[in-house]
Coordinates of C-alpha atoms and ligand atoms in Angstrom, one line a residue:
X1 CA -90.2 36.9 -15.5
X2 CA -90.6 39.4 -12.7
X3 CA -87.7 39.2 -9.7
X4 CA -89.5 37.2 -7.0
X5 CA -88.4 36.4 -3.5
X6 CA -88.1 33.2 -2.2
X7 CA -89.2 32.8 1.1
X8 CA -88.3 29.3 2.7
X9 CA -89.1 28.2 7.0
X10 CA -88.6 25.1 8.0
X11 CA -89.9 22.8 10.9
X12 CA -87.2 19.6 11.6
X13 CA -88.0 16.6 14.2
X14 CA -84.7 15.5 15.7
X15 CA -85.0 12.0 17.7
X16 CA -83.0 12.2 21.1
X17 CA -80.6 9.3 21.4
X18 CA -82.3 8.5 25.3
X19 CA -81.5 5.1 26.6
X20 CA -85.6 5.4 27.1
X21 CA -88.2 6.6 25.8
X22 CA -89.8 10.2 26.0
X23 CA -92.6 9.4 28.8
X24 CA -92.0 5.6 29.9
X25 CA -89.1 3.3 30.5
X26 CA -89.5 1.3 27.0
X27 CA -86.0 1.4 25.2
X28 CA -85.8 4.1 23.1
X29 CA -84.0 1.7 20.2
X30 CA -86.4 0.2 18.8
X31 CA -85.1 -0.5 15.4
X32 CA -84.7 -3.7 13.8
X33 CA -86.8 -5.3 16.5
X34 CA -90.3 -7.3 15.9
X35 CA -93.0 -5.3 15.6
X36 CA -95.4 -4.1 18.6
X37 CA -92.9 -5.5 21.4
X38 CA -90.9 -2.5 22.5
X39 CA -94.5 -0.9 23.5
X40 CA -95.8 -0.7 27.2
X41 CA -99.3 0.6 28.4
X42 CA -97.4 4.5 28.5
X43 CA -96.7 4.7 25.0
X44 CA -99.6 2.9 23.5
X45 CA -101.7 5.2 25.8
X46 CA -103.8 2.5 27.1
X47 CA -106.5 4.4 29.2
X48 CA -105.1 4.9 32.6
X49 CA -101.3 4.9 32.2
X50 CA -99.5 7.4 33.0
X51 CA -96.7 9.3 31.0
X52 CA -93.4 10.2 33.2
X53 CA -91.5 13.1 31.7
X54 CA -88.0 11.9 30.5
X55 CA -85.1 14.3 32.3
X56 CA -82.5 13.4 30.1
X57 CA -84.9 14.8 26.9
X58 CA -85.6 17.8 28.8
X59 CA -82.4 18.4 29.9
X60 CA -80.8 17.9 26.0
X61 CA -83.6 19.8 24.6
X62 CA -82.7 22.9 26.8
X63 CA -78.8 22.2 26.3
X64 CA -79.8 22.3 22.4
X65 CA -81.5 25.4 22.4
X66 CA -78.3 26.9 24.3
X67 CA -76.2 25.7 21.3
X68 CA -78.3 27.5 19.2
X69 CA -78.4 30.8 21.2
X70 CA -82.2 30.7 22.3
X71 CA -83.7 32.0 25.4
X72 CA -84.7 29.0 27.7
X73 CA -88.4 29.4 29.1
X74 CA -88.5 29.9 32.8
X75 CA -91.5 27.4 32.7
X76 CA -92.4 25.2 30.1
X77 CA -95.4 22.6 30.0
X78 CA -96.5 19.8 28.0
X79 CA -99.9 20.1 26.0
X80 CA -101.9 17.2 24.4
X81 CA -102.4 17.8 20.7
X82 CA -105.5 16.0 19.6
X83 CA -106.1 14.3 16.0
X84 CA -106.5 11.1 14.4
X85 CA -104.4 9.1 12.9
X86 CA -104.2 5.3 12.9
X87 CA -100.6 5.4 14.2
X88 CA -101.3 7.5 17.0
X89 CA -104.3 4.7 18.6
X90 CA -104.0 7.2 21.6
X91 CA -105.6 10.0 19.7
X92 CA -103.6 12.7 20.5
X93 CA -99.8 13.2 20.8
X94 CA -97.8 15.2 24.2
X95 CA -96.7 18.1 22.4
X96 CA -96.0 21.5 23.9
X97 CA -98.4 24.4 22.7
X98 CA -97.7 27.6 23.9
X99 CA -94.7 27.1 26.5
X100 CA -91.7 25.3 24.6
X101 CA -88.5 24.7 26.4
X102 CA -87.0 27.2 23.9
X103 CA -87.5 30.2 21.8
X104 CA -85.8 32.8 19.6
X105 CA -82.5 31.1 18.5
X106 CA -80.8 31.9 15.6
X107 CA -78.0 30.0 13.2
X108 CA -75.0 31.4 11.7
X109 CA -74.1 30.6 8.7
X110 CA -71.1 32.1 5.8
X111 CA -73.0 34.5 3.5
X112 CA -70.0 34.0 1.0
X113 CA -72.4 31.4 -1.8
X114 CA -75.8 33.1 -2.0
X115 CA -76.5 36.2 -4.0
X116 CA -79.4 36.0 -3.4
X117 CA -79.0 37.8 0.3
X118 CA -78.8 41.5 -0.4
X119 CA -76.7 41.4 3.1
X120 CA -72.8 42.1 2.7
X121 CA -72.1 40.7 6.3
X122 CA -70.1 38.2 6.5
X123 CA -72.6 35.8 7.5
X124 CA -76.6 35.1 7.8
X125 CA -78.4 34.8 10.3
X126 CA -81.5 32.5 10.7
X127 CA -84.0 32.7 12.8
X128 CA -85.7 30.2 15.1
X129 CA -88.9 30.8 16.0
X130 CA -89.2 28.0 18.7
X131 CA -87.9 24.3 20.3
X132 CA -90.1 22.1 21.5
X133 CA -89.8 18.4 23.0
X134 CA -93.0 16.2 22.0
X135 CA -93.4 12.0 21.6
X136 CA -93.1 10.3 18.2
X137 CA -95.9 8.5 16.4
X138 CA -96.3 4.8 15.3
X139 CA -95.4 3.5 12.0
X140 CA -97.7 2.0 9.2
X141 CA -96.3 -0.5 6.8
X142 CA -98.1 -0.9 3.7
X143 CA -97.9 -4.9 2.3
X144 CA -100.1 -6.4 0.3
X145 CA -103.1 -4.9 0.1
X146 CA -102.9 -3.9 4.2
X147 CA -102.0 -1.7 5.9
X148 CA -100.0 -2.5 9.5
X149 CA -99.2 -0.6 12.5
X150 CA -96.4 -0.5 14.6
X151 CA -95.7 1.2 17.4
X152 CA -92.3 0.7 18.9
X153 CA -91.4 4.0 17.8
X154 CA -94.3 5.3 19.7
X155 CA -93.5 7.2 22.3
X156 CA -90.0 8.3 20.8
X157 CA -88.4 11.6 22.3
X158 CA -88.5 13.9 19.4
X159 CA -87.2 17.6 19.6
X160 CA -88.7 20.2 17.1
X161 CA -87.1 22.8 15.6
X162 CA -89.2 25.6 13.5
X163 CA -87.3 27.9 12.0
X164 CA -88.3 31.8 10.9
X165 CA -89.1 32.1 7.1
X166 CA -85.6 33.5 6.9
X167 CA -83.8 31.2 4.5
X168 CA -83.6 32.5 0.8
X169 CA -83.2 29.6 -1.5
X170 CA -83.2 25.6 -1.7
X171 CA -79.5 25.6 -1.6
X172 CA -79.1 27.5 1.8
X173 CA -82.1 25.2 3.0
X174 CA -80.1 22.7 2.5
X175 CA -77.3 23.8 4.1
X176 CA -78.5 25.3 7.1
X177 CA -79.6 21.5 7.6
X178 CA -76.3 20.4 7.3
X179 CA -74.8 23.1 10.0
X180 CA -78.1 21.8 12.2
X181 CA -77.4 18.2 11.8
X182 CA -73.6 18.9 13.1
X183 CA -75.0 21.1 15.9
X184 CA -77.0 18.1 17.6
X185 CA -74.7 15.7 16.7
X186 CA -71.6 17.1 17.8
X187 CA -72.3 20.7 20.0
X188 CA -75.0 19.5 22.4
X189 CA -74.2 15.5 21.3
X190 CA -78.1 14.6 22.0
X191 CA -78.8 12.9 18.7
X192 CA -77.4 10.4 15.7
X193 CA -79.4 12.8 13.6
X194 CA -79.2 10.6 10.6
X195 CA -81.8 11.7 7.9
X196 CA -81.6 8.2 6.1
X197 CA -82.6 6.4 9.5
X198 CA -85.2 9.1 10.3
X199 CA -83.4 10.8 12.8
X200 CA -83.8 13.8 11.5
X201 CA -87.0 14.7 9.4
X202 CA -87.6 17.8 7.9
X203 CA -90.7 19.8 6.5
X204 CA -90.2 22.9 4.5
X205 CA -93.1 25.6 3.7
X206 CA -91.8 28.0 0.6
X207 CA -93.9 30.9 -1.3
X208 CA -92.7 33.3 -3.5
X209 CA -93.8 37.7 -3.3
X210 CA -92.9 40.3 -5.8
X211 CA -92.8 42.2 -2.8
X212 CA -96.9 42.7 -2.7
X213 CA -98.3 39.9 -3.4
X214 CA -97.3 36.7 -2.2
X215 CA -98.1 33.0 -3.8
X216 CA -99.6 30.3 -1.3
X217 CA -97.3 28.6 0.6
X218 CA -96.6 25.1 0.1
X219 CA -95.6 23.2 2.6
X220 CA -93.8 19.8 2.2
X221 CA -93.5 17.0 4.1
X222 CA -91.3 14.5 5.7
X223 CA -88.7 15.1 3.3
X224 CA -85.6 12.7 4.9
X225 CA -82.2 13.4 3.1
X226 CA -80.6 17.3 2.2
X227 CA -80.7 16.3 -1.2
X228 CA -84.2 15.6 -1.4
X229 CA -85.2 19.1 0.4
X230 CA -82.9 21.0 -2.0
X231 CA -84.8 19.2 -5.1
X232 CA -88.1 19.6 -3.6
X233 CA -87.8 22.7 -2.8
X234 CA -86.4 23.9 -6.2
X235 CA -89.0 21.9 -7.8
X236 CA -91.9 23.9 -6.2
X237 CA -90.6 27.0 -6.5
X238 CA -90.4 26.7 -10.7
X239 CA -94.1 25.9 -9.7
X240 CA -94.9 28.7 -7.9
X241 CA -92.6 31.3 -10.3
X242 CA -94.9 29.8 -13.1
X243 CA -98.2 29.7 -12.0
X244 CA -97.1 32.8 -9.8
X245 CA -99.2 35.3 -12.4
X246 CA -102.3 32.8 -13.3
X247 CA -103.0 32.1 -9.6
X248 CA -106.0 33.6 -7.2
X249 CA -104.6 36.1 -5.0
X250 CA -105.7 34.6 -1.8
X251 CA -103.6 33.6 0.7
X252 CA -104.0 29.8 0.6
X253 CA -101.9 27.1 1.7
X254 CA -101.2 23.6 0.1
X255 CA -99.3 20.4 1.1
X256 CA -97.3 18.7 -1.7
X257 CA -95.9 15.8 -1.7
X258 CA -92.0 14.7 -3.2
X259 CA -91.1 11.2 -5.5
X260 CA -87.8 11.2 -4.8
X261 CA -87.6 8.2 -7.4
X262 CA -89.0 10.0 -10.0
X263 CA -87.9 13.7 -8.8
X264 CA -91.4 14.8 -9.0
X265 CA -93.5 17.2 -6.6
X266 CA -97.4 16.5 -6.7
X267 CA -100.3 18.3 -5.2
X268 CA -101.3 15.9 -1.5
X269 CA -103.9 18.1 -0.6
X270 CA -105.6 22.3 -0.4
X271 CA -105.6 23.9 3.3
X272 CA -108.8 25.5 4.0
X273 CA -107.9 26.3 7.2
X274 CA -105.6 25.6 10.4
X275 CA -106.7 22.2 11.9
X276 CA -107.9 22.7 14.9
X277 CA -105.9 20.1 17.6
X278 CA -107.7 21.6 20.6
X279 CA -104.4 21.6 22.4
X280 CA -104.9 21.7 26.2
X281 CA -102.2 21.0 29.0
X282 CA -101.7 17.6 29.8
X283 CA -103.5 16.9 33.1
X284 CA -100.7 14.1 33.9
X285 CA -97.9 16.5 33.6
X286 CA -96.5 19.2 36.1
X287 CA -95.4 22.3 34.7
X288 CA -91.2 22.3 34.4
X289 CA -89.4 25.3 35.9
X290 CA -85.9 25.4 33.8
X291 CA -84.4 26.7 37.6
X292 CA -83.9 23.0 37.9
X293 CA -81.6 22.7 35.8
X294 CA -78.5 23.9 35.8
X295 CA -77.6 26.6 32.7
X296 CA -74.3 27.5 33.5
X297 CA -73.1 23.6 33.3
X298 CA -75.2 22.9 30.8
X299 CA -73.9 25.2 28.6
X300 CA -70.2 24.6 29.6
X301 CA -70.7 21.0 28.4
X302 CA -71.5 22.5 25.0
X303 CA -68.5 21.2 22.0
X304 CA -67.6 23.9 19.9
X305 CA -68.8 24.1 16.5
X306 CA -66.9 23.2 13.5
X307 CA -66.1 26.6 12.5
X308 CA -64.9 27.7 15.6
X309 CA -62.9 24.7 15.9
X310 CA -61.2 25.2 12.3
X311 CA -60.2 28.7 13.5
X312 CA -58.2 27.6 16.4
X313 CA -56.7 25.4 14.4
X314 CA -55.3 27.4 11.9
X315 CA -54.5 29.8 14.3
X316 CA -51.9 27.0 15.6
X317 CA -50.9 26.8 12.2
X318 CA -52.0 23.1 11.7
X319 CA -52.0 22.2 8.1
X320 CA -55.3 22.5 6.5
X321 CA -56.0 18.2 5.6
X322 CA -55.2 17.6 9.4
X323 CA -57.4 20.8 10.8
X324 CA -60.5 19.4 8.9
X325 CA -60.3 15.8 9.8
X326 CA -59.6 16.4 13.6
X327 CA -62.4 19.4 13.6
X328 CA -64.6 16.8 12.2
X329 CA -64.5 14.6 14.7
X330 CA -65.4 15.6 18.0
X331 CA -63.0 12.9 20.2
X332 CA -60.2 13.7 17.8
X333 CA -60.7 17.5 18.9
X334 CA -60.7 16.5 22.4
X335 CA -57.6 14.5 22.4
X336 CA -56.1 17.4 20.5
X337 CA -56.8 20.3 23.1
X338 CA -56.2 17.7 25.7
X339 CA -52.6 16.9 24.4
X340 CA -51.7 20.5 23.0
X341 CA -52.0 20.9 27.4
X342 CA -50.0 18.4 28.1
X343 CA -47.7 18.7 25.3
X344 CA -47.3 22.5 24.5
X345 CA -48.1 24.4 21.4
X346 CA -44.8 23.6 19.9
X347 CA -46.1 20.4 19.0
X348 CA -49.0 21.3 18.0
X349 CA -48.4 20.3 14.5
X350 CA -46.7 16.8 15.3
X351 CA -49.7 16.2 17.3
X352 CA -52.3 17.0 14.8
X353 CA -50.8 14.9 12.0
X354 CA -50.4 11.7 14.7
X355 CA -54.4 12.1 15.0
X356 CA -55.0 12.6 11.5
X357 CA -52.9 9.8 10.2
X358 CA -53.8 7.3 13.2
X359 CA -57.6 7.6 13.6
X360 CA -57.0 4.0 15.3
X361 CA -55.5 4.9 18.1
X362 CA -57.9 7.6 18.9
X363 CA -61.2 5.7 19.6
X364 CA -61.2 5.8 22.9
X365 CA -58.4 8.1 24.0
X366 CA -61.0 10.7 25.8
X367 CA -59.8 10.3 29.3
X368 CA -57.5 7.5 28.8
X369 CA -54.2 8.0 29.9
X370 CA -53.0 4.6 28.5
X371 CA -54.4 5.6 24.8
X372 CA -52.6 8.9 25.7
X373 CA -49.4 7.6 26.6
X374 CA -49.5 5.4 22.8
X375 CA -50.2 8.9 21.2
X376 CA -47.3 10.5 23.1
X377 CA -44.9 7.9 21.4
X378 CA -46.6 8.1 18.3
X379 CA -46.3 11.8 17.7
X380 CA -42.5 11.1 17.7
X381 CA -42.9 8.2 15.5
X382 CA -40.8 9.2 13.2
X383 CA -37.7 9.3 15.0
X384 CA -38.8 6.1 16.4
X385 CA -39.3 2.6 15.5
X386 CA -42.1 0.1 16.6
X387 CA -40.0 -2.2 18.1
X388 CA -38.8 0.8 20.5
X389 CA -41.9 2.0 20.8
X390 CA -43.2 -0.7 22.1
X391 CA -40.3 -0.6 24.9
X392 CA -41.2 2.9 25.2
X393 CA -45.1 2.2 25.7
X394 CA -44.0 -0.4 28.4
X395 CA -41.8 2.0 30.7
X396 CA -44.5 4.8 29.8
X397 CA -47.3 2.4 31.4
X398 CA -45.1 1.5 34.4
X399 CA -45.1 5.3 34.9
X400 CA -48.3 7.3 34.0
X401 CA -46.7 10.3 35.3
X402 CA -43.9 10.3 33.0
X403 CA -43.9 13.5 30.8
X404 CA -43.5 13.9 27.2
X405 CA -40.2 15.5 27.4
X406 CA -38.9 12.4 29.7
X407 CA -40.7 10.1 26.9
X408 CA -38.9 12.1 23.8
X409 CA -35.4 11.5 26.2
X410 CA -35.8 8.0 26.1
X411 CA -36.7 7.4 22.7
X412 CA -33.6 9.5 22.0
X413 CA -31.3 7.7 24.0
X414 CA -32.8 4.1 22.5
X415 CA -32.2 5.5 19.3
X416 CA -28.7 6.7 19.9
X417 CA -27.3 3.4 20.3
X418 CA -26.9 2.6 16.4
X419 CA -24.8 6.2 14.9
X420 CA -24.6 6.7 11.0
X421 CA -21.3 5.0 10.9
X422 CA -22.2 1.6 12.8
X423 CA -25.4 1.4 11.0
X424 CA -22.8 1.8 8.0
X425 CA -20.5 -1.3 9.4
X426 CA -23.8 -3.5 9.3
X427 CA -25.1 -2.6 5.7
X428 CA -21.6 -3.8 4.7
X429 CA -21.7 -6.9 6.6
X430 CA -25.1 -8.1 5.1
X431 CA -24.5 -6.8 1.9
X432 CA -21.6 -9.2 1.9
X433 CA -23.2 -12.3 3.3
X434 CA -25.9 -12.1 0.3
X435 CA -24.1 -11.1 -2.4
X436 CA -26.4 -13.3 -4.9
X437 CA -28.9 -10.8 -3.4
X438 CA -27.1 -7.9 -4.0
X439 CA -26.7 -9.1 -8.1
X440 CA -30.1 -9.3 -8.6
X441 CA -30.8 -6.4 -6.7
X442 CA -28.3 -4.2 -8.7
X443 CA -30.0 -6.4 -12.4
X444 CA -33.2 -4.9 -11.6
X445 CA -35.3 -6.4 -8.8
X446 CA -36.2 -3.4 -7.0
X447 CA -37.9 -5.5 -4.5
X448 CA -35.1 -7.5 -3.0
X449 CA -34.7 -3.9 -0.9
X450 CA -36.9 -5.2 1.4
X451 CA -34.8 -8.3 1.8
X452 CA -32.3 -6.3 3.0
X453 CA -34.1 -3.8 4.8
X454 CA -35.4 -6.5 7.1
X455 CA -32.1 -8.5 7.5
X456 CA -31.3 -4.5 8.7
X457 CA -34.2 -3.8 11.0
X458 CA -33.2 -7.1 12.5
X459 CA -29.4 -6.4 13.0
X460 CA -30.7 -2.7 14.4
X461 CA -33.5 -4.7 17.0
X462 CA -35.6 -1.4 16.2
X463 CA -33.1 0.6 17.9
X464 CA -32.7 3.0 14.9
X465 CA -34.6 5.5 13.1
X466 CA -36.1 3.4 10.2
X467 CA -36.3 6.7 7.6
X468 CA -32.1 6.4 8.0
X469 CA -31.7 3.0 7.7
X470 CA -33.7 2.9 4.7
X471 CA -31.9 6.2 3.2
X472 CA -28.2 4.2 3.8
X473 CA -29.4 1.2 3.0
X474 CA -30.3 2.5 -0.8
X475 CA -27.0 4.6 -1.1
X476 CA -25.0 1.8 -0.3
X477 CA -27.1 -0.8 -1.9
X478 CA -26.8 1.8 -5.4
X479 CA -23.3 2.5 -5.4
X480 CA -21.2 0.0 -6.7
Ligands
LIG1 ZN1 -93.5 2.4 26.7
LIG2 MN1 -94.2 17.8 15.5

């Protein structure tokens, strides 16, 4: 077969997480409730309503396409986009035509999996062509024989992101979905960007050239899961390769269609030509000058991407299980820079594998100097017990300003009170007062440690370092 190159763009609808929605005050979570009742005279674009820009949408489509290194339009404008469609009553969606909030980003990704890129950088680059703010459509449900139409999504803020035809294969499609899901979710934080709940939806358009020639492109739709693009994608291109040689060489273009239950592609529909929306500028909506808002802020507010936060990290020599779950997690990260301030790199790694281990304690510690001063005892948990901790956490609480060196004092002093050879005195003491205990324990039941361990902990009132008890506690317990 003769070498052809793939040639995949892709166009992806991420819904903002707004408390409203994109042009009216509806509430922008809609799902789960009854049909038709989160729906006002805006979004069901009864005649005479009118839409009021959302600034929150605008402002997170604009910090997006920061994240994503694109140049932000001085001025920007909405545009109606006319066709019909029984979910769209209103006969044509706000869209933006010719002046999106955003153009010319780009996306990063590690070249070190695909072959296929002739490139021996380090990483890829793919293009993006544009970002554009627009409102969502209704829903149809099919049942029984009808066909119903709900519209509390209506009116939905959705961002779209088109791509350049930059990405090489179905795997790296896939993957540059991944790093873009991450990106809204976590860099600019503007979207759940769940493909199962149809946060994020993406369509892909594919051909194949030998360099000269190129196939049609077939474009697919709503495709909602990575896995599903990836097979999709990989499906139609064994179309293409095969029908690459028998096919008319006119540029045409096609819309196919994916069964994701029976991992089939199937021909939807031939393109004879561009539909024509007969886009004009909505009359109901001012141009937006992007001086308004400001950039510098905006993009200050922007979290740092995985990668980057993985490389600090290991630059801080944090083990590599903790530096992927906190990197992960964007409040985990937080509370880690914010305590490595507090707290000084040498405790970098104590303070990494407290978050790691203790995800519990971290829910809310953004900003929480109580939740802080629990994480400060718990990095030194180990030469600490709960009981003392909890006497630690009390004086800590009395006294937000107490530092973690004055914290580690205390818990030292506390901890001082029981040395190795008055621990020693005790073990002796109990091991005496139960000695049917002690048989059974020395006959084989392994379990009757805890027995004494707690009889131990008790003596000790959580004063001592539970890893020593527990280690005298066995060698006195095993030698006879
Ligand atoms: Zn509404
Ligand atoms: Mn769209």
């Amino acid at each position: 077969m003769k070498d052809l190159k793939t040639t995949i763009g892709l166009e992806i609808h991420v819904q903002l997480k707004t408390k409203s929605k994109m042009f009216c005050r509806c509430d922008n979570f809609a799902e789960g409730k009854a049909p038709n009742t989160v729906v006002c005279p805006v979004c069901l674009g009864l005649p005479g309503a009118l839409p009021v820009a959302n600034y929150q949408a605008i402002e997170w489509t604009i910090k997006t396409g920061l994240a994503l290194d694109c140049e932000i339009a001085k001025v920007a404008k909405f545009d109606r986009k006319h066709y019909f469609y029984p979910d769209l009553p209103k006969g044509y969606q706000i869209s933006q035509y010719d002046e999106p909030f955003a153009t010319h980003g780009r996306v990063e990704m590690s070249n070190y999996k695909y072959q296929t890129s002739n490139s021996k950088e380090e990483t890829i680059k793919i293009r993006l062509n544009r970002i554009h703010l627009e409102e969502d459509a209704g829903k149809l449900i099919h049942s029984g024989g009808k066909s119903l139409v709900d519209l509390n999504r209506a009116g939905t803020p959705l961002m779209e992101i088109v791509t350049e035809p930059d990405i090489t294969s179905p795997e790296m499609a896939g993957d540059f979905l991944r790093k873009l899901q991450k990106i809204v979710r976590d860099v600019s934080e503007v979207s759940e960007a769940s493909m199962e709940k149809g946060h994020m939806r993406c369509d892909a358009n594919i051909s194949l050239t030998d360099g000269t020639i190129m196939s049609p492109i077939i474009e697919l739709k709503n495709l909602n899961s990575f896995k599903f693009v990836e097979k999709a994608l990989t499906l139609v291109r064994a179309h293409l390769a095969e029908t690459y040689d028998s096919r008319p060489k006119k540029l045409s273009k096609e819309t196919w269609g994916y069964d994701s239950v029976n991992n089939k592609v199937y021909l939807q529909r031939r393109k004879e030509e561009a539909a024509d929306y007969r886009y004009f500028p909505c009359p109901d909506l001012p141009p937006f000058e992007s001086s308004v808002f400001d950039l510098n802020k905006l993009r200050s507010e922007l979290k740092e991407d995985v990668e980057q936060k993985l490389t600090l990290l290991r630059d801080l020599d944090v083990p590599g299980t903790y530096a992927g779950t906190i990197a992960l997690n964007n409040k985990w990260y937080d509370s880690f820079i914010l305590l490595r301030q507090r707290i000084g790199d040498d405790y970098c790694i104590d303070i990494a594998e407290a978050i790691a281990q203790l995800p519990t304690y971290f829910g809310d510690l953004k900003g929480n100097a109580v939740g802080e001063i629990d994480f400060k005892a718990e990095v030194i948990k180990n030469r600490s017990t709960k009981s003392a901790m909890r006497k630690i956490f009390e004086k800590a609480l009395a006294n937000p300003e107490m530092t973690y060196l004055e914290i580690k004092s205390i818990i030292d002093s506390e901890m001082n009170e029981f040395d190795d050879e008055k621990i020693g005195t005790l073990i002796t003491d109990i091991i005496e007062k139960n000695p049917n205990e002690l048989n059974r324990y020395r006959q084989g039941e392994k379990q009757l440690f805890g027995f004494f361990m707690g009889k131990l902990m008790k003596e000790t009132q959580g004063k001592a370092n539970p890893q020593k008890l527990n280690q005298l506690l066995r060698e006195k317990l095993e030698t006879k």
